[in-house]
Short mmCIF file of C-alpha atoms in Angstrom, two decimals:
data_model
loop_
_atom_site.label_atom_id
_atom_site.label_comp_id
_atom_site.label_asym_id
_atom_site.label_seq_id
_atom_site.Cartn_x
_atom_site.Cartn_y
_atom_site.Cartn_z
CA MET A 243 9.41 2.67 -3.58
CA TRP A 244 8.45 4.99 -0.74
CA PRO A 245 5.56 4.15 1.65
CA TRP A 246 3.08 6.50 -0.03
CA GLY A 247 3.86 5.00 -3.40
CA HIS A 248 3.12 1.50 -2.13
CA LEU A 249 -0.11 2.71 -0.56
CA ALA A 250 -1.22 4.42 -3.78
CA LEU A 251 -0.44 1.42 -5.97
CA GLY A 252 -2.22 -0.93 -3.60
CA TYR A 253 -5.32 1.24 -3.52
CA LEU A 254 -5.44 1.59 -7.30
CA LEU A 255 -5.46 -2.18 -7.56
CA TYR A 256 -7.81 -2.87 -4.65
CA SER A 257 -10.59 -0.30 -5.02
CA PRO A 258 -11.58 -1.16 -8.63
CA ALA A 259 -11.56 -4.86 -7.74
CA VAL A 260 -13.94 -4.27 -4.82
CA ARG A 261 -16.22 -2.16 -7.01
CA LEU A 262 -16.25 -4.86 -9.68
CA LEU A 263 -17.01 -7.69 -7.26
CA ARG A 264 -19.12 -5.95 -4.58
CA ARG A 265 -20.66 -3.06 -6.56
CA ARG A 266 -19.49 -0.60 -3.90
CA GLY A 267 -16.35 1.06 -2.64
CA PRO A 268 -13.99 -0.47 -0.07
CA ALA A 269 -15.20 -0.77 3.51
CA ALA A 270 -13.25 0.89 6.32
CA ALA A 271 -11.85 -2.41 7.60
CA GLY A 272 -10.69 -3.34 4.12
CA ALA A 273 -9.02 0.02 3.54
CA LEU A 274 -7.15 -0.18 6.83
CA ALA A 275 -6.09 -3.79 6.18
CA LEU A 276 -4.90 -2.75 2.72
CA ALA A 277 -2.84 0.09 4.19
CA LEU A 278 -1.20 -2.31 6.64
CA GLY A 279 -0.53 -4.85 3.92
CA THR A 280 1.14 -2.31 1.64
CA GLN A 281 3.61 -1.44 4.40
CA PHE A 282 4.03 -4.88 5.96
CA PRO A 283 7.15 -6.03 4.02
CA ASP A 284 9.11 -2.91 5.01
CA LEU A 285 7.78 -2.94 8.57
CA LEU A 286 9.20 -6.45 8.88
CA ASP A 287 12.38 -6.43 6.81
CA LYS A 288 13.78 -2.96 7.44
CA PRO A 289 13.95 -3.29 11.26
CA LEU A 290 15.41 -6.79 10.91
CA ALA A 291 18.23 -5.41 8.75
CA TRP A 292 18.67 -1.79 9.81
CA VAL A 293 17.97 -1.99 13.53
CA LEU A 294 18.48 -5.55 14.73
CA GLY A 295 21.12 -6.62 12.19
CA VAL A 296 19.48 -10.05 11.84
CA THR A 297 19.60 -9.87 8.04
CA SER A 298 22.15 -8.25 5.76
CA GLN A 299 19.71 -6.12 3.71
CA GLY A 300 16.10 -5.03 3.70
CA TYR A 301 14.65 -7.40 1.10
CA THR A 302 14.25 -10.77 2.74
CA VAL A 303 11.34 -12.48 4.52
CA GLY A 304 8.65 -9.83 4.07
CA HIS A 305 9.53 -9.22 0.43
CA SER A 306 9.78 -12.87 -0.60
CA VAL A 307 7.13 -14.18 -2.96
CA PHE A 308 7.77 -17.59 -1.42
CA VAL A 309 6.51 -16.19 1.88
CA ALA A 310 3.93 -13.71 0.61
CA VAL A 311 1.81 -16.16 -1.39
CA PRO A 312 1.38 -18.78 1.39
CA LEU A 313 0.86 -15.96 3.91
CA ALA A 314 -1.85 -14.45 1.70
CA VAL A 315 -3.66 -17.80 1.55
CA LEU A 316 -3.38 -18.20 5.32
CA VAL A 317 -4.58 -14.68 6.10
CA VAL A 318 -7.57 -14.93 3.75
CA SER A 319 -8.50 -18.35 5.16
CA LEU A 320 -8.35 -17.14 8.76
CA ALA A 321 -10.23 -13.95 7.90
CA ALA A 322 -12.98 -15.95 6.15
CA ARG A 323 -13.48 -18.09 9.25
CA HIS A 324 -14.18 -14.95 11.24
CA ASP A 325 -16.40 -13.32 8.58
CA ARG A 326 -13.65 -10.82 7.70
CA THR A 327 -12.95 -12.03 4.18
CA GLU A 328 -12.74 -8.55 2.67
CA ALA A 329 -10.17 -7.41 5.22
CA GLY A 330 -8.12 -10.56 4.65
CA LEU A 331 -8.17 -10.09 0.89
CA ALA A 332 -7.26 -6.44 1.31
CA PHE A 333 -4.19 -7.30 3.37
CA ALA A 334 -3.14 -9.91 0.81
CA VAL A 335 -3.56 -7.47 -2.08
CA GLY A 336 -1.58 -4.84 -0.20
CA HIS A 337 1.26 -7.23 0.59
CA LEU A 338 1.52 -8.61 -2.94
CA SER A 339 1.21 -5.15 -4.52
CA HIS A 340 4.20 -4.05 -2.42
CA LEU A 341 6.31 -6.75 -4.05
CA LEU A 342 5.05 -5.76 -7.51
CA GLY A 343 5.80 -2.11 -6.80
CA ASP A 344 9.36 -2.81 -5.70
CA VAL A 345 10.07 -4.79 -8.86
CA LEU A 346 8.53 -2.18 -11.17
CA PHE A 347 10.31 0.61 -9.31
CA ALA A 348 13.67 -1.16 -9.69
CA VAL A 349 13.04 -1.63 -13.40
CA ALA A 350 12.16 2.06 -13.83
CA LEU A 351 15.30 3.12 -11.97
CA ARG A 352 17.38 0.68 -14.03
CA ASN A 353 18.53 -1.06 -10.86
CA PRO A 354 20.59 -4.18 -11.63
CA TYR A 355 18.56 -6.12 -9.06
CA THR A 356 14.89 -6.31 -10.00
CA ILE A 357 13.15 -9.66 -9.62
CA GLU A 358 15.83 -10.70 -7.13
CA ARG A 359 14.19 -8.37 -4.60
CA VAL A 360 11.29 -10.79 -4.17
CA LEU A 361 13.06 -14.16 -4.48
CA TRP A 362 14.61 -14.57 -1.02
CA PRO A 363 16.08 -17.04 -0.03
CA VAL A 364 16.67 -18.33 -3.57
CA ALA A 365 18.27 -14.99 -4.51
CA ASN A 366 19.85 -12.39 -2.26
CA LEU A 367 20.75 -8.74 -2.79
CA PRO A 368 24.22 -7.53 -1.79
CA ALA A 369 24.64 -6.67 1.89
CA GLY A 370 23.71 -3.10 2.68
CA GLY A 371 26.48 -2.53 5.21
CA GLN A 372 26.19 -1.11 8.69
CA ARG A 373 24.75 2.42 8.72
CA ALA A 374 22.53 4.32 11.09
CA VAL A 375 18.86 4.25 10.15
CA THR A 376 18.64 8.05 9.87
CA GLY A 377 21.70 8.24 7.63
CA ARG A 378 20.42 5.45 5.44
CA VAL A 379 17.01 7.09 4.97
CA LEU A 380 18.59 10.47 4.20
CA GLU A 381 20.90 8.85 1.67
CA TYR A 382 17.99 7.16 -0.08
CA ALA A 383 16.00 10.40 -0.03
CA ALA A 384 18.90 12.30 -1.60
CA GLU A 385 19.26 9.67 -4.33
CA TRP A 386 15.51 9.80 -4.95
CA VAL A 387 15.44 13.59 -5.28
CA ALA A 388 18.46 13.51 -7.60
CA TYR A 389 16.70 10.96 -9.77
CA LEU A 390 13.50 12.98 -9.96
CA LEU A 391 15.44 16.09 -10.95
CA ALA A 392 17.23 14.33 -13.77
CA THR A 393 16.29 15.97 -17.06
CA ASP A 394 15.46 12.69 -18.82
CA GLN A 395 13.05 11.37 -16.19
CA GLY A 396 10.01 13.54 -16.88
CA TRP A 397 7.91 10.55 -17.93
CA PHE A 398 8.62 8.77 -14.68
CA VAL A 399 7.86 11.83 -12.54
CA ALA A 400 4.54 12.26 -14.37
CA LEU A 401 3.68 8.58 -13.89
CA TYR A 402 4.62 8.63 -10.22
CA VAL A 403 2.73 11.81 -9.41
CA GLY A 404 -0.22 10.60 -11.48
CA THR A 405 -0.35 7.38 -9.47
CA LEU A 406 -0.41 9.31 -6.19
CA LEU A 407 -3.06 11.75 -7.37
CA GLY A 408 -5.14 9.01 -8.97
CA ALA A 409 -5.19 6.95 -5.80
CA PHE A 410 -6.04 9.99 -3.68
CA CYS A 411 -8.92 11.01 -5.95
CA LEU A 412 -10.24 7.45 -6.01
CA TRP A 413 -10.08 7.32 -2.22
CA LEU A 414 -12.09 10.54 -2.04
CA LEU A 415 -14.68 9.16 -4.47
CA ASP A 416 -14.92 6.03 -2.32
CA GLY A 417 -15.85 8.19 0.67
CA VAL A 418 -12.42 8.24 2.40
CA PRO A 419 -12.76 4.65 3.75
CA GLY A 420 -10.76 4.16 6.92
CA LEU A 421 -11.58 7.63 8.20
CA PRO A 422 -14.87 9.10 9.48
CA ARG A 423 -16.97 9.84 6.41
CA PRO A 424 -17.25 13.63 5.87
CA SER A 425 -20.70 15.19 5.97
CA TRP A 426 -20.38 16.44 2.39
CA PHE A 427 -20.10 12.86 1.14
CA ARG A 428 -23.33 11.60 2.71
CA ASP A 429 -25.66 10.42 -0.03
CA ASP A 430 -29.18 11.76 -0.49
CA GLY A 431 -30.80 8.69 1.02
CA ALA A 432 -28.70 8.88 4.16
CA ALA A 433 -29.26 12.62 4.40
CA ARG A 434 -33.02 12.15 4.02
CA GLN A 435 -33.03 9.45 6.67
CA HIS A 436 -30.98 11.64 8.99
CA GLY A 437 -33.41 14.52 8.45
CA GLU A 438 -36.39 12.28 9.15
CA GLU A 439 -34.80 11.08 12.36
CA ARG A 440 -34.26 14.66 13.48
CA THR A 441 -37.89 15.52 12.66
CA ASP A 442 -39.10 12.53 14.68
CA ASP A 443 -36.95 13.60 17.60
CA LYS A 444 -38.46 17.10 17.55
CA SER A 445 -42.01 15.74 17.36
CA GLN A 446 -41.40 13.70 20.47
#
């Protein structure tokens, strides 16, 4: 799954959970922690394999459920100690959703290695070989485009695009957390308060 797909899936899981538990949309810190968590496995494993050559393929430490679950507990515990529980939970959700996305993506693409992607070191994928990072990314992109253009994959294209659009729309409804909130999103109460402050300033 590509980075934007991981981000979209993570947000679709995280935002409704926050609304259910906190009766509000995600906070900026939570949204940013979620974004980092959704990319963390690839930010760790891909350089280890593709750049440093420490591992033989890009699904090892960061993608392992045996690492992700204890790490999630540790991150949430540390975040709670510093009154940053929501950010810690967001990172954990992002990290774990990345693993879920990779498994579901492999199933959809009928890849022979599905659950094995998240079972390192109990299970390992075949070595990826030595290739330049740029060439590897271009090869994956070409395979991805070819798959999307396949005549029998309309359902998957619709599901994938729907996930991206759904996450984007939900993020807009939440007030674009993680970025400065646009003026058009300010609620009536905040707008009224802002107007009152401006009136007070003029009277002084």
